Coordinates of C-alpha atoms in Angstrom, one line a residue:
M3 CA 120.2 16.9 135.6
S4 CA 116.9 18.9 135.7
R5 CA 116.9 22.6 136.4
A6 CA 115.8 23.5 139.9
T7 CA 112.5 25.1 140.3
R8 CA 112.7 28.6 141.7
T9 CA 110.0 30.1 143.9
P10 CA 108.8 33.5 142.5
T11 CA 109.9 36.4 144.7
T12 CA 108.7 39.9 145.3
D13 CA 111.4 41.3 142.8
D14 CA 110.0 39.0 140.1
A15 CA 106.6 40.3 140.6
A16 CA 107.8 43.9 140.5
A17 CA 109.7 43.2 137.3
A18 CA 106.7 41.5 135.7
E19 CA 104.6 44.5 136.7
S20 CA 107.1 46.9 135.1
L21 CA 107.2 44.9 131.9
A22 CA 103.4 45.1 131.8
K23 CA 103.5 48.9 131.6
P24 CA 103.6 50.7 128.2
P25 CA 107.2 51.4 126.9
E26 CA 107.3 55.1 127.7
E27 CA 106.0 54.6 131.2
R28 CA 108.4 51.7 131.8
T29 CA 111.4 53.8 130.6
A30 CA 110.3 56.7 132.8
S31 CA 110.1 54.5 135.9
V32 CA 113.5 53.0 135.4
R33 CA 115.3 56.4 135.2
R34 CA 113.0 58.8 136.8
W35 CA 115.8 61.0 138.1
G36 CA 118.4 60.2 135.4
Y37 CA 119.1 61.7 132.1
S38 CA 118.8 60.4 128.6
L39 CA 122.0 59.7 126.6
P40 CA 120.6 61.1 123.4
G41 CA 119.3 64.1 125.3
L42 CA 122.7 64.8 126.8
V43 CA 124.3 64.5 123.4
G44 CA 121.9 67.2 122.1
A45 CA 122.6 69.4 125.1
L46 CA 126.3 69.1 124.6
V47 CA 126.1 70.1 120.9
F48 CA 123.9 73.1 121.7
V49 CA 125.9 74.3 124.7
C50 CA 129.1 74.3 122.5
L51 CA 127.3 76.1 119.7
S52 CA 126.0 78.7 122.2
L53 CA 129.6 79.7 123.0
S54 CA 129.9 81.0 119.4
P55 CA 129.9 84.8 119.0
S56 CA 126.9 87.1 118.7
L57 CA 126.6 90.9 118.4
L58 CA 127.9 92.0 121.9
P59 CA 130.3 90.7 124.5
R60 CA 128.8 88.6 127.3
T61 CA 129.6 88.3 131.0
G62 CA 130.1 84.9 132.5
L63 CA 126.6 85.1 134.0
I64 CA 124.9 85.9 130.7
Q65 CA 126.9 83.3 128.8
G66 CA 125.9 80.8 131.5
L67 CA 122.2 81.7 131.0
V68 CA 122.5 81.4 127.2
C69 CA 124.3 78.0 127.5
G70 CA 121.7 76.7 130.0
I71 CA 118.7 77.7 127.9
T72 CA 120.1 76.4 124.6
G73 CA 121.4 73.3 126.4
A74 CA 117.9 72.5 127.6
I75 CA 116.6 73.0 124.1
G76 CA 119.3 70.7 122.8
Y77 CA 118.4 68.1 125.4
G78 CA 114.8 68.2 124.3
I79 CA 115.7 67.9 120.6
G80 CA 118.0 64.9 121.4
V81 CA 115.2 63.1 123.3
L82 CA 112.8 63.8 120.5
A83 CA 115.2 62.6 117.8
A84 CA 115.8 59.4 119.7
W85 CA 112.0 58.8 120.2
M86 CA 111.4 59.4 116.4
W87 CA 114.2 57.0 115.5
R88 CA 112.8 54.3 117.8
A89 CA 109.4 54.8 116.3
F90 CA 110.7 54.4 112.7
A91 CA 112.8 51.4 113.8
D92 CA 109.9 49.9 115.7
R93 CA 111.9 49.2 118.8
E94 CA 111.6 50.1 122.5
A95 CA 113.9 52.2 124.6
R96 CA 116.8 50.5 126.3
P97 CA 119.3 51.6 128.9
A98 CA 122.6 52.9 127.4
R99 CA 125.7 50.8 128.0
R100 CA 128.3 52.0 130.4
R101 CA 130.9 52.4 127.7
S102 CA 128.5 54.8 125.9
W103 CA 128.4 57.0 129.0
Q104 CA 132.2 56.8 129.2
I105 CA 132.6 57.9 125.6
L106 CA 130.2 60.8 126.2
A107 CA 132.1 61.9 129.3
V108 CA 135.4 62.0 127.4
A109 CA 133.9 63.7 124.4
A110 CA 132.0 66.2 126.5
A111 CA 135.2 67.2 128.4
A112 CA 137.1 67.7 125.2
C113 CA 134.4 69.5 123.4
L114 CA 133.5 71.9 126.3
I115 CA 137.2 72.8 126.8
A116 CA 137.7 73.5 123.1
A117 CA 134.4 75.5 122.9
M118 CA 135.2 77.5 126.1
A119 CA 138.6 78.4 124.7
L120 CA 137.1 79.4 121.3
G121 CA 134.3 81.3 123.1
R122 CA 136.8 83.3 125.1
Y123 CA 138.8 84.1 122.0
W124 CA 135.7 85.3 120.2
Q125 CA 134.6 87.4 123.2
G126 CA 138.0 89.0 123.1
R127 CA 137.6 89.8 119.4
I128 CA 134.2 91.4 120.0
R129 CA 135.5 93.5 122.9
A130 CA 138.4 94.7 120.7
L131 CA 136.0 95.7 118.0
L132 CA 133.8 97.6 120.4
E133 CA 136.9 99.1 122.2
M134 CA 136.0 97.5 125.5
P135 CA 138.4 96.0 128.2
P136 CA 138.9 92.3 128.3
D137 CA 136.7 90.0 130.4
G138 CA 138.0 88.7 133.7
L139 CA 139.0 85.0 134.4
A140 CA 136.0 84.6 136.7
S141 CA 133.7 84.0 133.8
L142 CA 135.5 80.7 133.2
V143 CA 134.0 79.5 136.5
V144 CA 130.7 81.3 136.5
T145 CA 129.6 80.2 133.0
P146 CA 129.7 76.4 133.5
V147 CA 128.1 76.6 137.0
V148 CA 125.2 78.8 135.9
A149 CA 124.7 76.7 132.7
A150 CA 124.5 73.5 134.7
L151 CA 122.0 75.0 137.1
V152 CA 119.8 76.3 134.3
V153 CA 119.8 73.1 132.3
V154 CA 118.9 71.1 135.4
I155 CA 116.0 73.5 136.3
L156 CA 114.6 73.6 132.8
I157 CA 114.7 69.9 132.3
A158 CA 113.0 69.4 135.7
V159 CA 110.3 71.8 134.6
G160 CA 109.9 70.0 131.3
R161 CA 109.5 66.6 133.1
A162 CA 107.0 68.1 135.5
L163 CA 104.9 69.2 132.5
R164 CA 105.2 65.7 131.0
R165 CA 103.9 64.2 134.3
V166 CA 101.0 66.6 134.2
Y167 CA 100.3 65.5 130.6
R168 CA 100.4 61.8 131.5
W169 CA 98.1 62.3 134.5
T170 CA 95.7 64.3 132.3
A171 CA 95.7 61.7 129.6
R172 CA 95.1 58.8 132.0
S173 CA 92.2 60.7 133.6
L174 CA 90.6 61.4 130.2
E175 CA 90.9 57.7 129.2
R176 CA 88.0 57.0 131.5
W177 CA 85.7 58.8 129.1
I178 CA 87.4 58.8 125.7
G179 CA 89.8 56.6 123.7
P180 CA 93.5 56.5 124.5
R181 CA 94.6 58.4 121.3
A182 CA 92.1 61.1 121.8
A183 CA 93.0 61.3 125.5
R184 CA 96.7 61.7 124.7
A185 CA 96.0 64.4 122.1
T186 CA 93.6 66.3 124.3
G187 CA 96.0 66.0 127.3
W188 CA 98.9 67.3 125.3
T189 CA 96.8 70.2 123.9
A190 CA 95.6 71.1 127.4
V191 CA 99.1 71.2 128.9
V192 CA 100.6 73.3 126.1
A193 CA 97.7 75.7 126.0
G194 CA 97.6 76.0 129.8
T195 CA 101.4 76.6 130.0
A196 CA 101.2 79.3 127.3
L197 CA 98.3 81.0 129.0
L198 CA 100.0 80.8 132.4
I199 CA 103.2 82.4 131.0
S200 CA 101.6 85.1 128.8
G201 CA 98.5 85.8 130.8
V202 CA 99.5 85.4 134.4
L203 CA 103.3 85.6 134.8
L204 CA 104.0 88.1 132.1
D205 CA 101.1 90.4 133.0
G206 CA 102.1 90.1 136.6
L207 CA 105.7 91.0 135.9
V208 CA 104.8 93.9 133.7
T209 CA 102.3 95.2 136.3
A210 CA 105.0 94.9 139.1
A211 CA 107.6 96.6 136.9
D212 CA 105.2 99.4 136.0
A213 CA 104.5 100.0 139.7
A214 CA 108.2 99.9 140.6
F215 CA 109.3 102.3 137.9
S216 CA 106.4 104.6 138.6
V217 CA 108.1 105.3 141.9
R218 CA 111.3 106.2 140.1
N219 CA 109.3 108.5 137.8
G220 CA 108.7 110.8 140.8
T221 CA 112.3 111.4 141.4
T222 CA 114.6 114.0 139.8
E223 CA 118.0 113.2 138.5
A224 CA 121.0 114.9 140.1
G225 CA 121.9 118.2 138.6
V226 CA 118.5 118.8 137.1
T227 CA 116.6 121.9 138.3
Q228 CA 113.3 123.5 137.4
P229 CA 113.8 125.8 134.4
T230 CA 113.0 129.5 134.8
A231 CA 112.9 130.3 131.1
R232 CA 109.4 130.7 129.7
E233 CA 110.5 128.6 126.7
R234 CA 110.4 125.4 128.8
S235 CA 107.6 123.2 130.0
G236 CA 107.6 123.0 133.8
S237 CA 108.8 126.7 134.2
P238 CA 106.7 129.1 136.3
E239 CA 104.9 130.4 133.1
S240 CA 104.2 126.9 131.8
Q241 CA 100.8 125.3 131.6
V242 CA 102.4 122.0 132.5
S243 CA 103.5 121.6 136.1
W244 CA 107.1 120.6 136.9
T245 CA 106.0 117.7 139.1
S246 CA 103.8 116.2 136.4
L247 CA 106.6 115.9 133.8
G248 CA 108.1 112.7 135.4
Q249 CA 111.8 112.0 135.8
Q250 CA 112.7 112.0 132.1
G251 CA 110.5 114.9 131.3
R252 CA 112.2 117.0 134.0
S253 CA 115.6 116.0 132.6
F254 CA 114.5 117.0 129.1
T255 CA 113.2 120.5 129.9
G256 CA 115.6 121.1 132.8
T257 CA 118.8 120.5 130.7
G258 CA 120.1 121.2 127.3
P259 CA 122.4 123.9 125.8
S260 CA 121.8 127.5 126.9
A261 CA 121.5 130.4 124.5
E262 CA 125.0 131.5 125.5
Q263 CA 126.5 128.1 124.8
I264 CA 124.8 128.0 121.4
A265 CA 125.9 131.5 120.6
A266 CA 129.5 130.6 121.5
F267 CA 129.4 127.7 119.1
R268 CA 127.6 129.3 116.1
G269 CA 128.5 133.0 116.7
G270 CA 126.3 136.0 117.1
V271 CA 123.2 135.9 119.3
A272 CA 121.1 132.8 119.9
P273 CA 117.6 132.4 121.4
T274 CA 116.8 129.9 124.1
P275 CA 115.5 126.7 122.4
V276 CA 111.9 125.8 123.1
R277 CA 111.2 122.5 124.8
A278 CA 107.6 121.4 125.4
Y279 CA 106.7 118.1 127.2
A280 CA 103.8 116.4 128.9
G281 CA 104.3 113.5 131.3
L282 CA 102.0 110.6 132.2
E283 CA 100.7 112.7 135.1
S284 CA 100.1 115.8 133.0
A285 CA 96.9 114.3 131.4
P286 CA 95.1 110.9 131.5
T287 CA 95.3 109.8 127.8
A288 CA 97.8 110.0 125.0
E289 CA 95.5 112.3 123.1
D290 CA 95.1 114.6 126.0
R291 CA 98.9 114.6 126.7
A292 CA 99.5 115.5 123.0
R293 CA 97.0 118.4 123.3
V294 CA 98.6 119.6 126.5
A295 CA 102.1 119.5 125.1
V296 CA 101.1 121.3 121.9
D297 CA 99.2 124.0 123.8
D298 CA 102.3 124.6 125.9
L299 CA 104.4 124.6 122.7
V300 CA 102.1 127.4 121.3
R301 CA 102.4 129.3 124.6
A302 CA 106.2 129.2 124.4
G303 CA 106.3 130.4 120.8
G304 CA 107.3 127.1 119.3
F305 CA 105.5 127.6 116.0
D306 CA 107.4 130.8 115.5
R307 CA 110.8 129.1 115.4
R308 CA 112.6 128.1 112.2
T309 CA 112.7 124.4 113.0
L310 CA 110.0 122.3 114.8
V311 CA 111.1 118.9 116.0
V312 CA 108.6 116.2 117.0
V313 CA 110.1 113.5 119.2
T314 CA 108.6 110.2 120.2
T315 CA 110.3 109.1 123.4
T316 CA 111.6 105.7 124.3
G317 CA 110.1 103.7 127.2
S318 CA 110.0 105.8 130.4
G319 CA 109.8 109.1 128.4
W320 CA 113.5 109.5 127.8
V321 CA 114.7 111.7 125.0
D322 CA 118.2 111.2 123.8
P323 CA 120.1 114.4 124.6
G324 CA 122.2 114.0 121.5
A325 CA 119.1 113.9 119.2
V326 CA 117.9 117.3 120.4
D327 CA 121.1 119.1 121.5
S328 CA 122.5 118.5 118.0
V329 CA 119.7 120.1 116.1
E330 CA 119.6 123.0 118.6
Y331 CA 123.3 123.8 118.0
I332 CA 123.0 123.3 114.2
T333 CA 120.1 125.7 113.9
G334 CA 121.6 128.3 116.2
G335 CA 118.9 127.7 118.9
D336 CA 116.0 128.7 116.6
T337 CA 114.3 125.4 117.3
A338 CA 111.3 124.1 119.2
T339 CA 111.0 120.5 120.3
V340 CA 107.9 118.7 121.6
S341 CA 107.4 115.3 123.1
I342 CA 105.2 113.2 125.5
Q343 CA 105.6 110.3 127.9
Y344 CA 103.7 107.1 127.4
S345 CA 105.2 104.6 129.8
Y346 CA 107.1 104.1 133.1
L347 CA 109.1 101.2 131.9
P348 CA 112.8 101.4 130.8
S349 CA 113.5 101.2 127.1
W350 CA 114.5 97.5 126.8
L351 CA 111.4 96.4 128.6
S352 CA 109.1 98.8 126.8
Y353 CA 110.6 97.4 123.6
L354 CA 109.1 94.0 124.5
V355 CA 105.7 94.9 126.0
D356 CA 104.8 98.6 125.3
Q357 CA 104.6 98.6 121.5
E358 CA 100.9 99.6 121.4
R359 CA 101.4 102.6 123.7
A360 CA 104.4 103.8 121.7
R361 CA 102.3 103.5 118.5
E362 CA 99.5 105.5 120.0
A363 CA 101.8 108.2 121.5
G364 CA 103.7 108.7 118.2
R365 CA 100.5 109.0 116.2
E366 CA 98.6 111.3 118.6
L367 CA 101.6 113.7 119.1
F368 CA 102.4 114.2 115.4
D369 CA 98.7 114.6 114.4
A370 CA 98.3 117.2 117.1
V371 CA 101.4 119.1 115.9
Y372 CA 100.5 118.7 112.3
D373 CA 97.0 120.0 112.8
R374 CA 98.3 123.3 114.3
W375 CA 101.2 123.5 111.8
S376 CA 99.0 123.0 108.7
K377 CA 96.7 125.8 109.7
L378 CA 99.5 128.4 109.6
P379 CA 100.2 130.5 106.5
V380 CA 102.6 128.6 104.3
D381 CA 105.3 131.3 104.6
R382 CA 105.1 131.2 108.4
R383 CA 105.3 127.4 108.9
P384 CA 108.5 126.2 110.6
T385 CA 110.5 123.3 109.0
L386 CA 108.8 120.3 110.5
V387 CA 111.0 117.3 111.2
V388 CA 110.6 114.0 113.2
V389 CA 113.1 112.1 115.3
G390 CA 112.9 108.9 117.2
E391 CA 115.3 106.4 118.7
S392 CA 114.6 102.7 119.4
L393 CA 110.9 102.3 120.3
G394 CA 110.6 106.0 119.6
S395 CA 111.3 105.4 116.0
F396 CA 108.6 102.8 116.0
G397 CA 106.1 105.3 117.4
G398 CA 107.4 108.1 115.1
E399 CA 106.7 105.9 112.1
T400 CA 103.1 105.2 112.9
A401 CA 101.9 108.6 112.0
F402 CA 102.8 107.9 108.3
S403 CA 101.6 105.4 105.7
G404 CA 104.8 105.2 103.7
E405 CA 107.6 107.0 101.9
Y406 CA 105.5 109.6 100.1
D407 CA 103.5 110.4 103.3
L408 CA 106.8 111.1 105.1
R409 CA 107.9 113.2 102.1
N410 CA 104.7 115.2 101.8
R411 CA 104.1 115.9 105.5
T412 CA 107.6 116.5 106.8
A413 CA 110.8 118.2 105.8
G414 CA 112.8 115.1 107.0
A415 CA 113.3 112.6 109.8
V416 CA 116.0 110.8 111.7
F417 CA 115.3 107.4 113.1
A418 CA 118.1 105.8 115.1
G419 CA 118.3 102.1 116.2
P420 CA 114.9 101.1 114.7
P421 CA 113.5 97.8 116.1
N422 CA 113.3 95.1 113.6
F423 CA 109.5 95.0 113.7
N424 CA 109.0 98.7 112.7
T425 CA 106.4 98.7 109.9
L426 CA 107.9 101.2 107.6
Y427 CA 111.5 100.2 108.4
R428 CA 110.7 96.6 107.3
E429 CA 108.9 97.9 104.2
F430 CA 112.0 99.9 103.2
V431 CA 114.5 97.2 104.1
D432 CA 112.5 94.3 102.5
G433 CA 111.9 96.4 99.4
R434 CA 115.5 97.5 99.0
D435 CA 117.2 97.7 95.7
A436 CA 118.6 94.4 94.4
G437 CA 122.2 93.8 95.4
T438 CA 122.2 96.1 98.4
P439 CA 122.8 94.5 101.9
E440 CA 120.4 94.6 104.8
V441 CA 122.9 96.5 107.0
T442 CA 123.1 99.4 104.5
P443 CA 120.1 99.0 102.1
V444 CA 119.3 101.4 99.3
Y445 CA 115.6 102.0 98.8
R446 CA 114.5 103.1 95.4
G447 CA 117.7 104.7 94.6
G448 CA 117.8 106.7 97.8
R449 CA 115.4 109.4 96.6
T450 CA 113.9 110.0 100.0
V451 CA 114.8 107.2 102.5
R452 CA 118.4 106.3 103.2
F453 CA 120.3 104.2 105.7
S454 CA 123.7 104.6 107.3
T455 CA 125.7 102.8 110.0
D456 CA 127.7 106.0 110.7
P457 CA 126.6 109.3 109.0
Q458 CA 130.1 110.7 109.6
S459 CA 131.4 108.2 107.1
G460 CA 128.7 108.9 104.6
V461 CA 125.1 108.3 103.6
P462 CA 124.9 105.9 100.6
P463 CA 124.5 106.0 97.7
A464 CA 127.1 108.8 97.8
D465 CA 127.0 109.4 94.1
V466 CA 123.2 110.1 94.0
P467 CA 122.0 113.5 95.1
A468 CA 119.0 113.6 97.6
D469 CA 116.5 116.2 96.6
G470 CA 113.5 117.2 98.7
P471 CA 112.8 115.9 102.1
R472 CA 115.3 113.5 103.5
V473 CA 114.6 110.5 105.8
L474 CA 117.6 108.8 107.4
Y475 CA 117.8 105.6 109.4
V476 CA 120.9 105.2 111.5
Q477 CA 121.6 101.6 112.5
H478 CA 124.7 100.1 114.0
P479 CA 125.7 96.6 112.8
S480 CA 126.1 95.5 116.4
D481 CA 122.8 96.8 117.6
P482 CA 120.6 93.9 118.8
I483 CA 117.5 96.1 119.0
V484 CA 117.8 96.4 115.2
W485 CA 118.3 92.8 114.4
W486 CA 116.3 90.9 117.1
S487 CA 113.3 89.0 115.7
P488 CA 111.4 85.8 116.6
R489 CA 112.2 84.6 113.1
L490 CA 115.8 84.1 114.2
V491 CA 114.6 80.8 115.8
L492 CA 114.3 79.0 112.5
H493 CA 115.2 81.5 109.7
R494 CA 118.6 82.8 108.7
P495 CA 118.4 86.6 108.2
D496 CA 120.0 88.4 105.3
W497 CA 122.4 90.3 107.6
L498 CA 124.0 87.0 108.6
A499 CA 124.1 85.7 105.1
E500 CA 125.8 88.8 103.8
P501 CA 129.2 90.3 104.8
R502 CA 129.1 91.4 108.5
G503 CA 129.1 95.0 109.6
D504 CA 132.2 96.8 110.7
D505 CA 131.8 96.1 114.4
V506 CA 130.5 92.5 114.2
V507 CA 133.0 89.6 114.1
A508 CA 133.1 87.7 110.9
S509 CA 132.8 84.4 112.8
M510 CA 129.2 85.0 113.8
R511 CA 127.0 82.5 112.2
W512 CA 123.3 81.8 112.2
I513 CA 122.4 78.6 114.2
P514 CA 118.8 77.5 114.6
F515 CA 117.5 78.2 118.1
V516 CA 120.9 79.3 119.4
T517 CA 121.2 82.6 117.6
F518 CA 117.8 83.7 118.8
W519 CA 118.8 83.3 122.4
Q520 CA 122.2 84.8 121.9
V521 CA 120.7 88.0 120.4
T522 CA 117.9 88.0 123.0
A523 CA 120.6 88.0 125.7
D524 CA 122.3 90.9 124.0
L525 CA 119.1 93.1 124.4
P526 CA 119.4 94.2 128.0
F527 CA 123.0 95.2 127.5
A528 CA 122.7 97.0 124.2
V529 CA 123.4 100.4 125.9
E530 CA 126.3 99.1 128.0
V531 CA 128.8 99.6 125.3
P532 CA 130.9 102.6 124.1
P533 CA 129.2 105.2 121.8
G534 CA 129.1 104.2 118.2
H535 CA 128.3 100.6 118.9
G536 CA 125.3 98.6 120.1
H537 CA 122.3 100.7 120.9
V538 CA 124.3 103.8 121.9
Y539 CA 123.7 106.7 119.4
T540 CA 125.3 110.0 120.3
H541 CA 127.6 111.8 117.9
E542 CA 125.8 110.1 115.0
Y543 CA 123.0 112.7 115.4
V544 CA 125.4 115.5 114.4
D545 CA 126.0 114.3 110.9
A546 CA 122.5 112.8 110.6
W547 CA 120.9 116.2 111.3
A548 CA 123.4 118.0 109.1
W549 CA 122.5 115.7 106.2
V550 CA 118.7 116.1 106.8
L551 CA 118.6 119.8 107.4
R552 CA 121.5 120.9 105.1
P553 CA 122.4 124.0 107.2
A554 CA 124.0 126.8 105.2
G555 CA 127.7 127.2 105.5
W556 CA 128.1 124.0 107.5
T557 CA 131.6 122.5 107.4
E558 CA 133.4 119.4 108.5
D559 CA 135.2 121.6 111.1
D560 CA 131.7 122.5 112.5
A561 CA 130.7 118.9 112.6
A562 CA 133.9 117.8 114.4
A563 CA 133.5 120.6 117.0
L564 CA 129.9 119.6 117.6
R565 CA 130.7 115.9 117.8
A566 CA 133.2 116.7 120.6
I567 CA 130.4 118.6 122.5
I568 CA 127.7 116.0 122.0
S569 CA 130.0 113.0 122.7
P570 CA 133.1 114.2 124.6
P571 CA 136.2 112.0 124.1
G572 CA 137.1 109.7 126.9

């Protein structure tokens, strides 16, 4: 019996039209709002990997963000891998079978439950190492919800960019060949997105943040009052007005140990330490602020003190009290400290966008101080030392060309929590002696530059005497400021190939793409941990300064007593 002839329908015409489209357009039209099976497999793998431990504990919200970002990256990698396989196999995309989706659903549930359980265990181990309380059960709900939202949003953004690319390519095909149109369209979308993010969004966010934090700069912290001692900038006798110092400058000159407190600690009679400072409103440029600060230092008698400390601030002009209080107690108050402000932004944000201003401030301040210091008679020059924490160490380094320049122009330096991109820091770490780890490297036998994770426990190499000027880098193994680098995306660092530091879980592993986002997420919370961990340096300054300055008659009892003052227990 002959087969009945069927009249073509509207559905047949639509199907024929779909088949006439190029493969990638046909696939997109079939599942415009769906998700690719290979992409979801990639997302699942990366989400599970992102629950592995990093340097610091994470809240449910932060873990959700990390999972979402890395999951979206995994989705893209899965889609790309499937496309490459089809290209090599010379076959078109086809819908996944229902059974494949069922297998993925079961595997995803099992893998996510196991990864969440392991992740919670690892977070507990990190919190125990850092002496922090355990996380609440709410994170078990917050993490997956936030992760799912972030994945959906980022994939939607990626698809929107793909549609822009296709529209651009089709438009260009009117004038150029298809291959050239696709290449040009892809280049235009990538370049345009990069310019939008870096040139418009980033600049706009930085400008808005700068404006917001400039308002905060005009406030004064509770308990801080204008100094009356002539030894302080902002006092009635100072050449720098109290209002121009900014919030952090007022905290720096309006606080600190008094002469009576220092005398009670060291015995005898102690002078009031000199503290000179210039804020962003004290002068228009970094060079002018350095000149103003040094002029006020001269007025206050800073060059007549036994020890002169040059501090490059972090971000908004903050000077770590432990860094200055420690040296003032150790020297019996016979100290002068000078610093300037270069930004309104908080430390972690300055770390990302204010590097040039930190470099300029560090160089201008030290050069201004050194110019006055070098013109004094040799027997009247104070001991000149440098200190900087975080981005302050980056700025403090920029005045020097290398080890011998530090040795020749200072009596020593303390740099705490140095960012991974510090020029001299990287030179010393990368050029470390063979067989020494990145966490505690030894540079040229430790003749000038040394490293310690905790100076109280020692400054290696312990069996080698350090003669002449001493430069000490203090870096916690759990400090993300020290270890963060864009190279983490595709390169395993030495500190994750070598034995982990004391406060880093041994289970931490380098994973392409994932580790970068994990450590990036650690950055804003680097100071939200107890002292001695992360980016919180307090009592470490006591032993660091004692090692650099070598005060006469200094004992372990003195160090213990001062550590209790600088970082009170509890």
